[in-house]
Coordinates of C-alpha atoms in Angstrom, one line a residue:
X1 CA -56.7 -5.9 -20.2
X2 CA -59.3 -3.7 -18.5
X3 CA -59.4 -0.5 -19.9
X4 CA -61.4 1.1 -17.1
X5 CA -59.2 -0.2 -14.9
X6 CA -56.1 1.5 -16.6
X7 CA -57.8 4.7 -17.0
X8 CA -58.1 4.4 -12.9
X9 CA -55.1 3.0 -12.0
X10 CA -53.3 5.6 -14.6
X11 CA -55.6 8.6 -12.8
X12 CA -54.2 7.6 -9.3
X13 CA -50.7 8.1 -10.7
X14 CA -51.0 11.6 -12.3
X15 CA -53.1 12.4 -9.4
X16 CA -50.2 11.4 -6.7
X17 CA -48.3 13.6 -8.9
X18 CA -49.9 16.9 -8.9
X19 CA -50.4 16.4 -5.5
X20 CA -47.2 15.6 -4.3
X21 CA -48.8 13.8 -1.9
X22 CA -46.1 13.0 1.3
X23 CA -45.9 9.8 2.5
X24 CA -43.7 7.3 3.8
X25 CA -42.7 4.7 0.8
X26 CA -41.5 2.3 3.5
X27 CA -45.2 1.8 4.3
X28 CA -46.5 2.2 0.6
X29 CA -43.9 -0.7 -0.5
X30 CA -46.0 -3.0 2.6
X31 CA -49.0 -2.0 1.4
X32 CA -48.3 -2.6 -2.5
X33 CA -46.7 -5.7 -1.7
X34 CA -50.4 -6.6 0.4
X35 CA -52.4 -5.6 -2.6
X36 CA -50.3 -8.6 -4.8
X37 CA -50.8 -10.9 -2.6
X38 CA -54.0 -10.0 -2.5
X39 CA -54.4 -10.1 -6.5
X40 CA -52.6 -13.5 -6.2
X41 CA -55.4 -15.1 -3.9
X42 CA -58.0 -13.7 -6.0
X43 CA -57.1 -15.5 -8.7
X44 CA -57.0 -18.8 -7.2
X45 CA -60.4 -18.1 -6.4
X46 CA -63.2 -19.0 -8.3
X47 CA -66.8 -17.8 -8.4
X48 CA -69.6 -18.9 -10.2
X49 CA -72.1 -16.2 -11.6
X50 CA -73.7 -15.2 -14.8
X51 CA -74.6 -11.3 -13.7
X52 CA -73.2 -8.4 -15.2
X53 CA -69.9 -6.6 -14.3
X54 CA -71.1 -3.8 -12.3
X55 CA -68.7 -0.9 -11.9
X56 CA -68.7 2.4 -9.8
X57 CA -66.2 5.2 -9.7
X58 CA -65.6 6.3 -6.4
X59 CA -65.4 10.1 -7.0
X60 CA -62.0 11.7 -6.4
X61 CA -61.0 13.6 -3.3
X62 CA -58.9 16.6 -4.4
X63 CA -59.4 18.7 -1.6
X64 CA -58.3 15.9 0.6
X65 CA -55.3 14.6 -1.5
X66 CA -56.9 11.2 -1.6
X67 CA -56.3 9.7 -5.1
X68 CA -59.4 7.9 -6.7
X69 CA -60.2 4.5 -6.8
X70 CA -62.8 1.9 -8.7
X71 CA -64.5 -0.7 -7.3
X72 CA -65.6 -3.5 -8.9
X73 CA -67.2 -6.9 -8.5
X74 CA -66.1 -9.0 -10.6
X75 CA -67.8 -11.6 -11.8
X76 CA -67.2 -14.6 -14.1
X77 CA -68.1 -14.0 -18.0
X78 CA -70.1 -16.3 -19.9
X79 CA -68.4 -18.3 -22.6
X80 CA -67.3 -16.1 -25.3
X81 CA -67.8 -12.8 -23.8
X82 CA -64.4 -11.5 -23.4
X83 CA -61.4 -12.3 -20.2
X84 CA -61.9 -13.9 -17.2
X85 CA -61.8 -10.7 -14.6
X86 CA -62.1 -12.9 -11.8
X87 CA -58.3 -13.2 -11.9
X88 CA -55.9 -10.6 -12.2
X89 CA -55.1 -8.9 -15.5
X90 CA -52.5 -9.9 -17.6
X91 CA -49.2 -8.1 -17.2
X92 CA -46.4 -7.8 -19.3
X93 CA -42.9 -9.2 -17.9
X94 CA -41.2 -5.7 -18.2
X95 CA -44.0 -4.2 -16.3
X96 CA -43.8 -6.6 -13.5
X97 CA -39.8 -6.2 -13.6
X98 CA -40.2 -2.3 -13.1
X99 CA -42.6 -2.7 -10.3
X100 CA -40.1 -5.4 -8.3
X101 CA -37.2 -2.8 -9.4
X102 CA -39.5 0.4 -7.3
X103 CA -40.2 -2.0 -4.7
X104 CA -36.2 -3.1 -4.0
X105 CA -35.4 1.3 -4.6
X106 CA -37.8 1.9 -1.9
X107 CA -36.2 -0.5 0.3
X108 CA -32.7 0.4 -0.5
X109 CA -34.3 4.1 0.3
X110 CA -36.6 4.8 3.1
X111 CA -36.1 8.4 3.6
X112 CA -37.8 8.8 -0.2
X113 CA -34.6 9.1 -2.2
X114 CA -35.0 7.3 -5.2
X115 CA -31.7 6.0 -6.7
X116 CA -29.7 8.6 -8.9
X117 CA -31.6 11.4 -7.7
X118 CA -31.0 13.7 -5.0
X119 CA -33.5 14.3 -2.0
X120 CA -35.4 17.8 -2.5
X121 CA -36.5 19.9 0.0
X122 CA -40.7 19.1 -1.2
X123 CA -42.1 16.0 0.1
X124 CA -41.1 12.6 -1.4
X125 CA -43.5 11.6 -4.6
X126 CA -43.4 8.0 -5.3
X127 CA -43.7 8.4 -8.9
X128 CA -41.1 10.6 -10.5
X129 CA -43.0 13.4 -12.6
X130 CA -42.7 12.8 -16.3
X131 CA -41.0 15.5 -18.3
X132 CA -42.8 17.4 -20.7
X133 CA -42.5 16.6 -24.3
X134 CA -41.1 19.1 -26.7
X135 CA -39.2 21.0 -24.0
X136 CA -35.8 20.6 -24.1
X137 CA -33.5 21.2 -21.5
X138 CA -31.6 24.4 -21.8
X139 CA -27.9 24.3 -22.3
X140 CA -27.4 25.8 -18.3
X141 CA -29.3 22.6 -16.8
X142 CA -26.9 20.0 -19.0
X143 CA -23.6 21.6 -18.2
X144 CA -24.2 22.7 -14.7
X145 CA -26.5 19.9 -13.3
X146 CA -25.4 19.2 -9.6
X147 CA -23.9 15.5 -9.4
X148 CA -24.4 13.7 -5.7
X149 CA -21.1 13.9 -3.3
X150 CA -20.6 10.0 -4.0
X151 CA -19.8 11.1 -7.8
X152 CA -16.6 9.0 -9.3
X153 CA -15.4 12.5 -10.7
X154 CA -15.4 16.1 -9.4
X155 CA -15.2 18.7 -12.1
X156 CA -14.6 22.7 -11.0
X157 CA -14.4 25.4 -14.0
X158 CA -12.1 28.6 -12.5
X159 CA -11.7 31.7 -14.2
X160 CA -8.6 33.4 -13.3
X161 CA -7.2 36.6 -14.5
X162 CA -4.1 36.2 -17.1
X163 CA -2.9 39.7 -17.4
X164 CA -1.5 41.0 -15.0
X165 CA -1.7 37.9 -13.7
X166 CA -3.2 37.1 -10.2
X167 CA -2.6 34.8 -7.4
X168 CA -4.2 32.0 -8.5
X169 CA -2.5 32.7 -12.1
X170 CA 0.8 32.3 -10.9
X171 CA 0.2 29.5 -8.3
X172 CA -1.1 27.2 -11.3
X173 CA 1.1 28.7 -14.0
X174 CA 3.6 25.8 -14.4
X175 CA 0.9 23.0 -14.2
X176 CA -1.5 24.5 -17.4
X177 CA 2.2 25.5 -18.9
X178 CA 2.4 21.8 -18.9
X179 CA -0.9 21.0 -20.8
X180 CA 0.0 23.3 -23.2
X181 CA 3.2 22.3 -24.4
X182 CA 1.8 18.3 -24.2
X183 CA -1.0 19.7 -26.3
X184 CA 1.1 21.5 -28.6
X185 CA 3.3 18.6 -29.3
X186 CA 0.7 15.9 -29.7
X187 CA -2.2 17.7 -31.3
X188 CA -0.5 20.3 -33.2
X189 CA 3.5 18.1 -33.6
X190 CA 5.7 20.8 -32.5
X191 CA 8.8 20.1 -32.0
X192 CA 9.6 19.6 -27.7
X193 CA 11.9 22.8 -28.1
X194 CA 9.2 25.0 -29.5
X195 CA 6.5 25.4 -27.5
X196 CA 8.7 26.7 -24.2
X197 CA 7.7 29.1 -21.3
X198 CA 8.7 32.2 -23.3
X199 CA 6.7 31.3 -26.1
X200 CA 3.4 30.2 -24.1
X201 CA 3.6 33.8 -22.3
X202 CA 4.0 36.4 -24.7
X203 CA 1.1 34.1 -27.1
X204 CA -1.6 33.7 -24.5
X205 CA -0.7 35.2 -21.0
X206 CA 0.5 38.5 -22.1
X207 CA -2.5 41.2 -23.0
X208 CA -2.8 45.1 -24.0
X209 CA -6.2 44.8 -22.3
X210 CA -6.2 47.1 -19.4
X211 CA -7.3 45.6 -16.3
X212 CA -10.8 47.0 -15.3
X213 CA -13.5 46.5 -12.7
X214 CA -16.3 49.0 -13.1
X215 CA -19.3 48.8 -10.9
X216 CA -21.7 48.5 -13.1
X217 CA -19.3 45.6 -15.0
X218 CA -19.2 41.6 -14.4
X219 CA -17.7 40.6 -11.1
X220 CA -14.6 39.4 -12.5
X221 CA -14.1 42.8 -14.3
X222 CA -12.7 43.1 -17.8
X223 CA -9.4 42.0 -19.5
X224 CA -7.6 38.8 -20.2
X225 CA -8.6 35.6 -18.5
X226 CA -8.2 31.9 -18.5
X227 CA -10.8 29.7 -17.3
X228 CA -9.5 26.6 -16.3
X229 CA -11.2 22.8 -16.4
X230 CA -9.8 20.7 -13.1
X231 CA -11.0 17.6 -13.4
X232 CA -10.3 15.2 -10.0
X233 CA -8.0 17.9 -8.5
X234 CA -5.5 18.4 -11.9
X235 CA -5.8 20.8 -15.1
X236 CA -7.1 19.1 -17.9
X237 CA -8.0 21.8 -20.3
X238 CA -8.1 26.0 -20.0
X239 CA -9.8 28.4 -22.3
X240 CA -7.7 31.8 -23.0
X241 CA -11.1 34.3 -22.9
X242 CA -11.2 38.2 -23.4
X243 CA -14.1 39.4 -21.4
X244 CA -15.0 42.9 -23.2
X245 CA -17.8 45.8 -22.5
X246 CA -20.2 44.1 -25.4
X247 CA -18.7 40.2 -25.4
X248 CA -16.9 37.3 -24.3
X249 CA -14.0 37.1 -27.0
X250 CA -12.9 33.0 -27.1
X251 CA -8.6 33.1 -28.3
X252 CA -7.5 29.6 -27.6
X253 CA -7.6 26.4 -25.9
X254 CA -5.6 23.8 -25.0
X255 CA -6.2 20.5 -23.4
X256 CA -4.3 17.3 -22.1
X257 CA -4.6 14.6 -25.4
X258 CA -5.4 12.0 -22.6
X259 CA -8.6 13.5 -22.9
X260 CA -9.2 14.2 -26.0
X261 CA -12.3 11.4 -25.9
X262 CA -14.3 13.7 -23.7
X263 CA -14.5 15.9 -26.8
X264 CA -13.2 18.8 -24.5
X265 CA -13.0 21.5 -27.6
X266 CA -17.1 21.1 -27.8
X267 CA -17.6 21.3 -24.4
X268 CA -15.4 24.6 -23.7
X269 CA -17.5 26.1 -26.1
X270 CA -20.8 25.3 -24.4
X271 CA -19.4 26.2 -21.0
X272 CA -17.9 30.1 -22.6
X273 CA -21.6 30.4 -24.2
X274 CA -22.8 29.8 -20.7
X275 CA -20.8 32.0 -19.0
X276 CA -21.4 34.8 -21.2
X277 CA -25.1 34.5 -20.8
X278 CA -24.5 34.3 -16.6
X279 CA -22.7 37.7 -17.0
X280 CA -25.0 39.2 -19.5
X281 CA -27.3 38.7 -16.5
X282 CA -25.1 40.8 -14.9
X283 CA -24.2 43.4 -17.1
X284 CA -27.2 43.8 -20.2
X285 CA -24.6 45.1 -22.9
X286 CA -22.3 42.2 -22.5
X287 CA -24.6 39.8 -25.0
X288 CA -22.2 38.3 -27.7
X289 CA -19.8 35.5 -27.9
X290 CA -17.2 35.5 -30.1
X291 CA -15.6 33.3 -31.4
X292 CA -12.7 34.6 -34.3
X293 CA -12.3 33.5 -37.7
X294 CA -14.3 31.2 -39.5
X295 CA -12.7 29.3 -42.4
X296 CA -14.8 27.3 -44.4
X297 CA -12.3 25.3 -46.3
X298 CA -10.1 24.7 -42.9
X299 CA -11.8 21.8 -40.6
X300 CA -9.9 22.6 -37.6
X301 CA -11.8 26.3 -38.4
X302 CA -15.4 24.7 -39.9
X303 CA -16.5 23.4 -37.0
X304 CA -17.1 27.2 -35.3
X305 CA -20.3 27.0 -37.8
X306 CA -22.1 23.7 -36.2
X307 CA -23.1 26.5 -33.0
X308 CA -26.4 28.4 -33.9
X309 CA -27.8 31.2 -34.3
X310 CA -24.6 32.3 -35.5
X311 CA -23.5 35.3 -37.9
X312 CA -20.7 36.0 -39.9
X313 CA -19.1 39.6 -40.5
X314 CA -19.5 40.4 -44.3
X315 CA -15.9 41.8 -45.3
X316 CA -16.9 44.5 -47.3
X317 CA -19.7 46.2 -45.4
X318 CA -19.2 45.0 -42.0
X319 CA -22.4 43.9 -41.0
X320 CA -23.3 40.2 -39.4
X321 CA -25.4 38.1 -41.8
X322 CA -26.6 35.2 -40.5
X323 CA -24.4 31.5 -41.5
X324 CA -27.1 30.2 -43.1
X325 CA -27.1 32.7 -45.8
X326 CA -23.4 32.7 -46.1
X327 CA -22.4 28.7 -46.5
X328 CA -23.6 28.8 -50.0
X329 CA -21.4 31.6 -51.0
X330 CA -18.4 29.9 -49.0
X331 CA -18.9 26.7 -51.3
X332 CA -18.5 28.1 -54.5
X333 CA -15.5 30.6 -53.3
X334 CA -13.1 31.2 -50.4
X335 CA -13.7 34.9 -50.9
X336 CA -17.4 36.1 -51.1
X337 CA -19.2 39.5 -50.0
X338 CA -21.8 38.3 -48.0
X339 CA -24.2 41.2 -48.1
X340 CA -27.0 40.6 -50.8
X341 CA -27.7 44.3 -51.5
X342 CA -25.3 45.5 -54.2
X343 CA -25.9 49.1 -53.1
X344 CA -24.9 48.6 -50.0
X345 CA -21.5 50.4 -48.7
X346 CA -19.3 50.2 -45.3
X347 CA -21.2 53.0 -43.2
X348 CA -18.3 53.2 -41.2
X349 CA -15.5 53.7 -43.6
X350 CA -13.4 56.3 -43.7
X351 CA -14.5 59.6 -45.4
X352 CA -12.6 62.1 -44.0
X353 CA -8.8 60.7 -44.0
X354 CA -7.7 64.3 -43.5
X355 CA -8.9 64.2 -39.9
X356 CA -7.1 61.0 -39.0
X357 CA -4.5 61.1 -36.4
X358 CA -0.5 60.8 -36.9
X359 CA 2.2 60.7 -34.6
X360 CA 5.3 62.2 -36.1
X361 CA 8.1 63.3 -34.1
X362 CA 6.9 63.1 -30.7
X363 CA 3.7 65.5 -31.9
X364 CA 0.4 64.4 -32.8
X365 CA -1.5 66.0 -35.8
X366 CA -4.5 65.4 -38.4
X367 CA -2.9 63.8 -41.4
X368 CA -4.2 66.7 -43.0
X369 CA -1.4 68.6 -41.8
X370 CA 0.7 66.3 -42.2
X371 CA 1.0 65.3 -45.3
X372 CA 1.8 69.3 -46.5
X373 CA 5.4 68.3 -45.3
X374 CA 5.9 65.6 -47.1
X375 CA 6.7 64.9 -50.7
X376 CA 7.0 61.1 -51.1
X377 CA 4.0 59.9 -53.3
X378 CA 4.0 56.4 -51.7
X379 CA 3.2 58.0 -48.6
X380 CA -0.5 59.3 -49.3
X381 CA -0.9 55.1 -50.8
X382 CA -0.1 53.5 -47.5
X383 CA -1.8 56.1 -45.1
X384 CA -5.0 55.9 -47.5
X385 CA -4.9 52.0 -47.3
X386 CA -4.9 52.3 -43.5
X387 CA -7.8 54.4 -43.5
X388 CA -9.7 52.2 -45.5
X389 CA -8.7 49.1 -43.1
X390 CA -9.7 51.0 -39.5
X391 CA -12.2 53.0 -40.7
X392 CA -13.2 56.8 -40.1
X393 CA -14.0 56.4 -36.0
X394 CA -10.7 54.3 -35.4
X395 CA -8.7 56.3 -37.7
X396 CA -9.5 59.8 -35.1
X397 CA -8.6 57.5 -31.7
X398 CA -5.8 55.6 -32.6
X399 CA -2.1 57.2 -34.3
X400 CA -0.5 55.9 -36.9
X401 CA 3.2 56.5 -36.0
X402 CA 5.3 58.0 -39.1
X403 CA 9.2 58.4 -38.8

């Protein structure tokens, strides 16, 4: 092989593509196909010549958009002194196949769309731009790149409010009622009479969010949601989300088992990560996902660990340590504290339980007052443990009913 003549013929490629030069492939495909036979006579010629190979760069015209070229005469070597270059270089059979394969695409496509991609709006490049190494793509361009309208499937993610529950809620409420109880009885082997319509409303349609729609919130608003996977005009799968001031809260999903090979569990999470990063776009202090419990000895709970950067909420301090740190812990106990510093305490415990709030008949009133009237020792036990579980800021906005 020629190296010179690679460096060349390689130039003219990068060149065409930082140019993005337009032109019409039908007439590059003539003039390719030319330029072979042209190779083919040439190497049914011979010439006889002892001179030197003389070679000259013809200097490239960027300002033009003309790619460069090289010129050579070729001459024949003298015994021993390397190839013939009086015929054409050797090529290798899979080059010559991908060359016939460009020539037949740019046949098939004339108005410059190369198989499997869409036309864009910039001018045709014959040579598709390489992609740059070490850059991989983010998790928005693998989930939501655009398919052609020929596609053999059509997939459409909707997000439609649970509770109360909308239009489009109700109008689609048998069919994901449906995928639920098939799921339940297949994946989870509940018995047909257990998963009915009762039980599948007041466990993930019915919410004590409040419905809101600030202005300065996501469009959607905040509450209870489910976001549902149509594949091909049916449900195949829908994710039960909270969407909250600070985070998108992930509760449950469900899927048809005729899909279970699509791996649908994996992908619902990729597609609530994405969604919470379009609305944190939206609304800056929306920026977490959650998503619940994490048990390390469960599987069907493990698997919440395999998405990174993740943290985990130490129990007795409440503050997120990242996984990493924790999985050693988790293997030697079911139980650990995952904050390192001994010293460290809950900041947001309850310090003051005389302030907390009680609802005793029909009055509300600082347990501090409270408690004067009352002379069952058990009492003070139980309220104190309920301080301790909600901590000192909870304890003053919620009421802890007493009869």
């Amino acid at each position: 092989m020629d190296s010179t003549m690679d460096d060349a013929v390689a130039g003219d490629f990068a060149l065409i593509n930082k140019l993005d030069i337009q032109c019409d492939l039908k007439t590059l495909s003539d003039d390719l196909k030319e330029s072979f036979e042209s190779e083919k006579k040439k190497g049914k010629k011979k010439e006889e010549s002892n001179e030197l190979i003389q070679s000259q760069d013809v200097e490239e015209k960027l300002g033009s958009g003309e790619p460069s070229h090289s010129v050579k005469v070729h001459m024949v070597p003298k015994p021993g002194k390397g190839a013939d270059l009086s015929k054409p270089p050797c090529r290798k059979a899979k080059e010559i196949r991908k060359e016939r394969k460009r020539l037949k695409l740019m046949q098939q496509n004339p108005a410059g769309e190369l198989e499997g991609f869409q036309a864009q709006s910039q001018p045709p490049s014959l040579f598709l731009p390489k992609a740059k190494s070490n850059q991989p793509k983010s998790l928005e361009d693998l989930i939501l790149e655009s398919l052609p309208e020929d596609a053999s499937h059509k997939l459409e993610v909707r997000v439609v409010r649970s509770s109360p529950p909308s239009s489009q809620f109700k109008a689609t409420f048998q069919e994901s009622y449906q995928v639920y109880k098939r799921y339940q009885m297949v994946i989870h082997k509940d018995p047909p009479d257990k998963p009915t319509v009762s039980q599948f409303t007041r466990f993930l349609c019915s919410s004590p969010l409040e419905a809101e729609n600030p202005p300065n919130g996501p469009d959607c608003g905040y509450g209870s949601f489910h976001q549902q996977y149509w594949l091909d005009g049916k449900i195949i799968a829908v994710g039960v989300i909270d969407i909250l001031p600070h985070c998108v809260s992930s509760v449950y999903l469900y899927y048809d088992p005729d899909y279970s090979f699509l791996s649908l569990g994996i992908y619902s999470a990729l597609r609530e990560i994405a969604f919470t990063r379009q609305l944190h776009e939206k609304t800056s202090q929306l920026s977490y996902y959650y998503m619940g419990f994490y048990i390390h000895s469960c599987p069907k709970m493990k698997y919440k660990g395999q998405y990174r950067p993740s943290d985990l909420l130490c129990p007795e301090t409440y503050v997120w340590v990242p996984i990493e740190q924790c999985l050693p812990s988790l293997e030697n106990s079911k139980y650990c504290r995952f904050n390192q510093d001994p010293e460290a305490v809950d900041e947001g415990r309850c310090k003051e339980p005389d302030r907390l709030q009680v609802f005793h008949k029909k009055a509300i009133m600082p347990y501090g007052v409270y408690k004067k009237h009352q002379k069952d020792p058990s009492e003070e036990a139980s309220v104190l443990q309920y301080a301790s579980l909600v901590g000192q800021t909870c304890s003053e906005r919620m009421l802890l009913f007493r009869n």
